[in-house]
mmCIF file of C-alpha atoms in Angstrom:
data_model
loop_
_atom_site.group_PDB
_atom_site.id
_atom_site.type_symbol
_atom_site.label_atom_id
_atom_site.label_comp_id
_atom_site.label_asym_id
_atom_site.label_seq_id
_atom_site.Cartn_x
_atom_site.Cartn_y
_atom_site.Cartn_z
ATOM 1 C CA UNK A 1 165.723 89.381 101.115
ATOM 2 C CA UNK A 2 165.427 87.557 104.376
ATOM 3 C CA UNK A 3 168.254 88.065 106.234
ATOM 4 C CA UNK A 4 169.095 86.040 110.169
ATOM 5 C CA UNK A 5 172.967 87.050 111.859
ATOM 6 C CA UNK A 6 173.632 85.655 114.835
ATOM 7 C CA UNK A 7 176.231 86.788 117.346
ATOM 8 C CA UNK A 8 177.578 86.475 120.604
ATOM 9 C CA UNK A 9 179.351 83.092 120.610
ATOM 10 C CA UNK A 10 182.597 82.418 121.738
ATOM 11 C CA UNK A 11 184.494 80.445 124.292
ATOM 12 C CA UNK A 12 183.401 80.074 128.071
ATOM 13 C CA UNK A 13 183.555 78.260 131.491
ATOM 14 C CA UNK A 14 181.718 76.081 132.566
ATOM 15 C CA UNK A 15 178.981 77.578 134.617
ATOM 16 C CA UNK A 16 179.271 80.625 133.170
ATOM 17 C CA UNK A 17 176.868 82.711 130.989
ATOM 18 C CA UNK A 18 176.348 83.942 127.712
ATOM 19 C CA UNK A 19 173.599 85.819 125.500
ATOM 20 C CA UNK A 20 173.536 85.404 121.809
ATOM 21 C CA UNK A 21 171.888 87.755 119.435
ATOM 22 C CA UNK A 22 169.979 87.156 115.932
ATOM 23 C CA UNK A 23 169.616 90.245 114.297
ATOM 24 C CA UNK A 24 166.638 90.102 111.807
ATOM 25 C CA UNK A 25 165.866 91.983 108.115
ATOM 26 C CA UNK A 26 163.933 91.564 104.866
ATOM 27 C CA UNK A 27 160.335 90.364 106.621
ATOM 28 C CA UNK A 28 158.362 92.104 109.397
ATOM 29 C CA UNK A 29 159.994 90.346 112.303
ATOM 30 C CA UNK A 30 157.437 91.308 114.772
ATOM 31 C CA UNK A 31 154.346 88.964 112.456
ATOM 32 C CA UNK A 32 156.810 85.680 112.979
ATOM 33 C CA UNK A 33 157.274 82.806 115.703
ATOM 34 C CA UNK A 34 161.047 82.568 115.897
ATOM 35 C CA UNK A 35 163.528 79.635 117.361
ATOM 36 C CA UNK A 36 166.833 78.678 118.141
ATOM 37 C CA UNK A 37 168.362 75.348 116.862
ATOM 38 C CA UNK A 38 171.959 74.022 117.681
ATOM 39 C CA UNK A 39 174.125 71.497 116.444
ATOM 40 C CA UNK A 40 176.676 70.057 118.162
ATOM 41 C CA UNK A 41 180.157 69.514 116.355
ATOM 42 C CA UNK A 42 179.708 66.444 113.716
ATOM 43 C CA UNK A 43 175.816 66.017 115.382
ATOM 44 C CA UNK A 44 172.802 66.489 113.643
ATOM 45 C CA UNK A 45 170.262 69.277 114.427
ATOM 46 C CA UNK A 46 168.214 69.564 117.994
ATOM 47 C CA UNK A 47 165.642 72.589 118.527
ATOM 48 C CA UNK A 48 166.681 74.535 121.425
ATOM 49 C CA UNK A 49 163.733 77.090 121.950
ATOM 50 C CA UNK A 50 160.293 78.920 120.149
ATOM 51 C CA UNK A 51 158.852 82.573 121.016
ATOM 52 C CA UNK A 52 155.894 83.677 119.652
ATOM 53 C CA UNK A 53 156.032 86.456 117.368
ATOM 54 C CA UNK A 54 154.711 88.987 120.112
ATOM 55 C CA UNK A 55 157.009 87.090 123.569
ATOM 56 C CA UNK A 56 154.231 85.808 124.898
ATOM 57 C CA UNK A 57 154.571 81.667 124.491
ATOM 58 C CA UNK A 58 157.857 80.388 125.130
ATOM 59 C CA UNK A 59 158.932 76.851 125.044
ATOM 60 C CA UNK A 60 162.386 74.524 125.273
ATOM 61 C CA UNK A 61 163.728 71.506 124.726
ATOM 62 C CA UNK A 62 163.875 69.502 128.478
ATOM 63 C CA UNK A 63 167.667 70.080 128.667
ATOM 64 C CA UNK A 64 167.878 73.850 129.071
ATOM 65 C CA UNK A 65 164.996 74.691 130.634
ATOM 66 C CA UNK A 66 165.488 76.655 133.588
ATOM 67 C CA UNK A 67 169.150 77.782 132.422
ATOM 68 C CA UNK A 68 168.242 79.495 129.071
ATOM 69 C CA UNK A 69 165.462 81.807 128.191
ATOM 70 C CA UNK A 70 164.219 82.961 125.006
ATOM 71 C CA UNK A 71 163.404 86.623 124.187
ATOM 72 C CA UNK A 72 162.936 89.181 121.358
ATOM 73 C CA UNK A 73 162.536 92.836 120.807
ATOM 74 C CA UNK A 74 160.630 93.539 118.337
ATOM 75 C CA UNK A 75 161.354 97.270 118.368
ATOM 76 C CA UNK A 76 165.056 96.689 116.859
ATOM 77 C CA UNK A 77 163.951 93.035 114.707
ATOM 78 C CA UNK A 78 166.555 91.149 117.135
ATOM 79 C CA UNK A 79 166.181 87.520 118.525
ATOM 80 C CA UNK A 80 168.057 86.478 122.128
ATOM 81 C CA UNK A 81 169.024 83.802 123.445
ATOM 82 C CA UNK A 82 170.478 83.937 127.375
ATOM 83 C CA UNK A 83 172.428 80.580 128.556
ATOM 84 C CA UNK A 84 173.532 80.181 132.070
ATOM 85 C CA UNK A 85 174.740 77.638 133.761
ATOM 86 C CA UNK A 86 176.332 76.132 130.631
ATOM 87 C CA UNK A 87 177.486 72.952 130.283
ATOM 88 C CA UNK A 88 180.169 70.878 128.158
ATOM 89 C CA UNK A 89 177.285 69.230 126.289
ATOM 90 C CA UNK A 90 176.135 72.742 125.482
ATOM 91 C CA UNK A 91 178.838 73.320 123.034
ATOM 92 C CA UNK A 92 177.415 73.746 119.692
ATOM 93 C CA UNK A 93 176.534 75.817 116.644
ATOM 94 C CA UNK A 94 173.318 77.791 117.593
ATOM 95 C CA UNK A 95 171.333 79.323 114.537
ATOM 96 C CA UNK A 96 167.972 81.308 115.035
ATOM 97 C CA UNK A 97 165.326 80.505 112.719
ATOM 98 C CA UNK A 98 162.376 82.063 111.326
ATOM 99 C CA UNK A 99 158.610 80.219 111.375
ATOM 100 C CA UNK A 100 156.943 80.861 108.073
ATOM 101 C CA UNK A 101 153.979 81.410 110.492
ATOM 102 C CA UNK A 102 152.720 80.729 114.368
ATOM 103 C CA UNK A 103 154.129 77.458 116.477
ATOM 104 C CA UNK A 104 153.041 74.906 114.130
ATOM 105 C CA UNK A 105 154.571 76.066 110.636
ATOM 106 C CA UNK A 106 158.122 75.153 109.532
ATOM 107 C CA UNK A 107 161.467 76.667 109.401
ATOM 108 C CA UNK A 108 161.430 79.003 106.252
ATOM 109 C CA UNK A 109 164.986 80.574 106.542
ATOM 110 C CA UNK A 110 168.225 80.015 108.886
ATOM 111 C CA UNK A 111 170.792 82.226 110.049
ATOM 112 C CA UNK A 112 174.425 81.219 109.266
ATOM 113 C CA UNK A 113 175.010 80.335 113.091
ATOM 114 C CA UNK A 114 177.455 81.182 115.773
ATOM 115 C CA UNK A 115 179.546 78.850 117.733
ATOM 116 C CA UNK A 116 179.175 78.217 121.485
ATOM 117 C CA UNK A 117 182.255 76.260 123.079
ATOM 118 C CA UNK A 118 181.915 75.877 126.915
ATOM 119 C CA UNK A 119 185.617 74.455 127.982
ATOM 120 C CA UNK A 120 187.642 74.939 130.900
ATOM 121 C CA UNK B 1 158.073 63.295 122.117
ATOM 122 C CA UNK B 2 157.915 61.964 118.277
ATOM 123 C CA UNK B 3 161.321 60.528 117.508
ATOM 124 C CA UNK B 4 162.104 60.658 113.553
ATOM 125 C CA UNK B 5 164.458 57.831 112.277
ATOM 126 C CA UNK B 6 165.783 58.304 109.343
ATOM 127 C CA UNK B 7 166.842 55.552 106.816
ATOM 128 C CA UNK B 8 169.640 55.286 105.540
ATOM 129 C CA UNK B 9 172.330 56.756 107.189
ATOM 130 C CA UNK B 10 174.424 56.831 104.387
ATOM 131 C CA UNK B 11 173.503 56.548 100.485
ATOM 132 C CA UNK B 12 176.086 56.391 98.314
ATOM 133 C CA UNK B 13 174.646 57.048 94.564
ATOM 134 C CA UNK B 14 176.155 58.588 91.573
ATOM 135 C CA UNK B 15 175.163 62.121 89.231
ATOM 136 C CA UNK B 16 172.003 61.293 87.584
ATOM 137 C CA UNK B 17 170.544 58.552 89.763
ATOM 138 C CA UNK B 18 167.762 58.301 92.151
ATOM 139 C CA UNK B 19 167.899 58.959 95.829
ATOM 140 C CA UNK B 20 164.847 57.759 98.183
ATOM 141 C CA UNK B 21 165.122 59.072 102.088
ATOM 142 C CA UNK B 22 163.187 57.738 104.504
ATOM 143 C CA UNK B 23 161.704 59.525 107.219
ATOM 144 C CA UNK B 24 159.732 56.837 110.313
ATOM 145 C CA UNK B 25 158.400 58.832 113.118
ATOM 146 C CA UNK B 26 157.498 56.627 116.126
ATOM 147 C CA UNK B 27 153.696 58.175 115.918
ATOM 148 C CA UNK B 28 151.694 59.319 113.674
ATOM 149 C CA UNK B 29 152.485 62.884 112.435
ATOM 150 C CA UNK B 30 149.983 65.063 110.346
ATOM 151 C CA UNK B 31 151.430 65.084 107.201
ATOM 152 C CA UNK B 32 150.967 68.898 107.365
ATOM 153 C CA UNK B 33 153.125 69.220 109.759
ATOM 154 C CA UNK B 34 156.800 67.202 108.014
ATOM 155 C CA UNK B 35 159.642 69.206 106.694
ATOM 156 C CA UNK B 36 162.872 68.238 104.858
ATOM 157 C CA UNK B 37 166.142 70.228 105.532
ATOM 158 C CA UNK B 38 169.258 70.411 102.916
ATOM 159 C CA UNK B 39 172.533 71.227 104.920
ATOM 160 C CA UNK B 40 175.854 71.411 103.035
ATOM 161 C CA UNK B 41 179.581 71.217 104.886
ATOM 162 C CA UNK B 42 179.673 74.710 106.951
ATOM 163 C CA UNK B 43 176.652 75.982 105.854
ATOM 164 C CA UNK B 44 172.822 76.311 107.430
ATOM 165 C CA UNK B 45 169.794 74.059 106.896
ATOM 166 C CA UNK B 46 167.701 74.799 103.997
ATOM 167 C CA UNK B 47 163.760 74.626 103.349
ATOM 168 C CA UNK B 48 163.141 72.150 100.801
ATOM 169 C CA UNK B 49 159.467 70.587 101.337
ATOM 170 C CA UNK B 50 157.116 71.332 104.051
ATOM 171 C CA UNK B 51 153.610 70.023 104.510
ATOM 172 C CA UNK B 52 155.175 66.466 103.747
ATOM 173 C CA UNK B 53 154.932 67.261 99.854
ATOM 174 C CA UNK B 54 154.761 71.399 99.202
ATOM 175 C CA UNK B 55 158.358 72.238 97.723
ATOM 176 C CA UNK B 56 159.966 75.967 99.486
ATOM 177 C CA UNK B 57 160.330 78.545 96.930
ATOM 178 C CA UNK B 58 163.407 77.809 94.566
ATOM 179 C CA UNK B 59 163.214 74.252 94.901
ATOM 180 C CA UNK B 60 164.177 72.428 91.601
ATOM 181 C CA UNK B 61 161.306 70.285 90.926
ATOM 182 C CA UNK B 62 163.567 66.907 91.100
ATOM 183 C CA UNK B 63 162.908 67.387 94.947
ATOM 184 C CA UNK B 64 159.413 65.793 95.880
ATOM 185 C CA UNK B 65 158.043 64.983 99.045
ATOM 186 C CA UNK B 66 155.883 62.308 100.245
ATOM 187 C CA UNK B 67 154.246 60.289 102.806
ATOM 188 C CA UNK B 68 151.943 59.921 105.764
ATOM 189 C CA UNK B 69 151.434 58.857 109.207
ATOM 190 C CA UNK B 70 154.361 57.333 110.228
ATOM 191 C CA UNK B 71 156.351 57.263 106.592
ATOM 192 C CA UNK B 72 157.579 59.882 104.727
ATOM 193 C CA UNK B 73 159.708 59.747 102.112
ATOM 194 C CA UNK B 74 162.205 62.489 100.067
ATOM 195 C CA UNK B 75 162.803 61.360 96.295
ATOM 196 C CA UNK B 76 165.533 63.614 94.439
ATOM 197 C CA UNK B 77 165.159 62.938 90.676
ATOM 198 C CA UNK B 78 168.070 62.786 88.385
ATOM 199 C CA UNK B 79 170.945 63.673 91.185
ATOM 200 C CA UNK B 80 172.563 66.737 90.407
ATOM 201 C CA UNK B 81 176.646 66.982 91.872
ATOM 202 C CA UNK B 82 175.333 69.844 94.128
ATOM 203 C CA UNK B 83 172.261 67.747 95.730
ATOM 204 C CA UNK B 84 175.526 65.990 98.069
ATOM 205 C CA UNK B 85 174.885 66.699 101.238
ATOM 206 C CA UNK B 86 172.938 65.769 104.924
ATOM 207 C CA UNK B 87 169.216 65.735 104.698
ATOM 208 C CA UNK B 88 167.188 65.952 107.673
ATOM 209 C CA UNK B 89 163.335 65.261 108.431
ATOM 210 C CA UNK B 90 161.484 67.506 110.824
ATOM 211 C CA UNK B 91 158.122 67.550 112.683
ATOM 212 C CA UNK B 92 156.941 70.838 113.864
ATOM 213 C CA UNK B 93 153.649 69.759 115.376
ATOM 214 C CA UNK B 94 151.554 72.379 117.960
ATOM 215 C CA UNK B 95 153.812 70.488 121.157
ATOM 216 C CA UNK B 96 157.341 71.067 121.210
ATOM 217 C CA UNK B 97 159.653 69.862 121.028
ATOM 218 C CA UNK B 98 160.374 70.112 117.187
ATOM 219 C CA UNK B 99 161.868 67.077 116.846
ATOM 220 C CA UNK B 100 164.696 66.070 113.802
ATOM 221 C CA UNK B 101 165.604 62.973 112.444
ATOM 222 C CA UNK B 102 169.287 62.290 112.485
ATOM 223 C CA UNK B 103 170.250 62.854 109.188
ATOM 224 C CA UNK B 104 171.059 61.046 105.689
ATOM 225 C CA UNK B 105 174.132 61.868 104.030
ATOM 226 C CA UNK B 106 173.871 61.579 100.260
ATOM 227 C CA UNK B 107 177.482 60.990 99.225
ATOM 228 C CA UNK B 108 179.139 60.140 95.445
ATOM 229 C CA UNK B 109 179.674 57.230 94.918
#
């Protein structure tokens, strides 16, 4: 069965960086589009980033771009997502998602998330 | 950017009853292209309907989808005590971003 854990969350600065991790299994992870979607505590859901299934589109939502980037390898079925420059507002649950299909197809299975808490 | 508002933002029904969601985006969406998300306390979002009316595999079929252009709605049949929980509308049209509707939580009344 399908199968998303994410890692790599914890507790940072301000400014600071961090790189979570989705680790794929039960689908061919290199035939899907992928994402990252984050909910901030007692918020509802926002979509952070997409990848195509082989790296080459990328896209994010107007608040992290230029600070985060989106990347997979498709050699070891894992998903990445590198923040920098984090921010208060950036504190959140982040789960990684799978795309039934391309950019345009929904989200057909969710990881359990990981928290991100960027405090001083 | 399509902004989804969802309606309301609180429905407060009891086991058995009807629940109707309501999903307004501020432009027209292709009906193709309208999801519905189940999220319980501490737990991910789950795939109920996609294509505004298609139901995700293991879906009781009390869940039903509908809707187009601008209004979509999610009916749940016959409320069930485990159907309590946030619901969220999504469009995941060709442009990012993939934009979500705040949320409706379906509480007991």
């Amino acid at each position: 069965q399908v199968q998303l854990v994410e890692s790599g969350g914890g507790v940072v600065q301000p400014g600071r960086s961090l790189r979570l991790s989705c680790a794929a299994s039960g689908f061919t992870f290199r035939s899907n589009a992928m994402h990252w979607v984050r909910q901030a505590p007692g918020k509802g859901l926002e979509w952070v980033a997409f990848i195509s299934y082989d790296g080459d589109k990328k896209d994010y939502t107007e608040s992290v771009k230029g600070r985060f980037t989106i990347s997979r390898d498709n050699s070891n079925n894992t998903l990445y997502l590198q923040m920098s420059s984090l921010r208060a507002e950036d504190t959140a649950v982040y789960y990684c998602a799978k795309a039934k299909f391309g950019s345009s197809s929904w989200f057909d299975y969710w990881g359990l998330g990981t928290l991100v808490t960027v405090s001083s | 950017e399509i902004v989804l508002t969802q309606s309301p933002d609180t429905l407060s029904l009891s086991p058995g009853e009807r629940a109707t969601l309501s999903c307004r985006a501020s432009q027209s969406v292709s009906s193709t292209l309208l999801a519905w998300y189940q999220q319980k306390p501490g737990q991910a979002p789950r795939l109920l309907i996609y294509g505004a009316s298609s139901r995700a595999t293991g879906i009781p079929d009390r869940f039903s989808g509908s809707g187009s252009g601008t209004d979509f709605t999610l009916t749940i049949d016959r409320l069930e005590p485990e159907d309590f929980a946030v619901y969220y509308c999504q469009q995941y049209g060709s442009s990012p971003p993939y934009t979500f509707g705040q949320g409706t939580k379906l509480e007991i009344k």
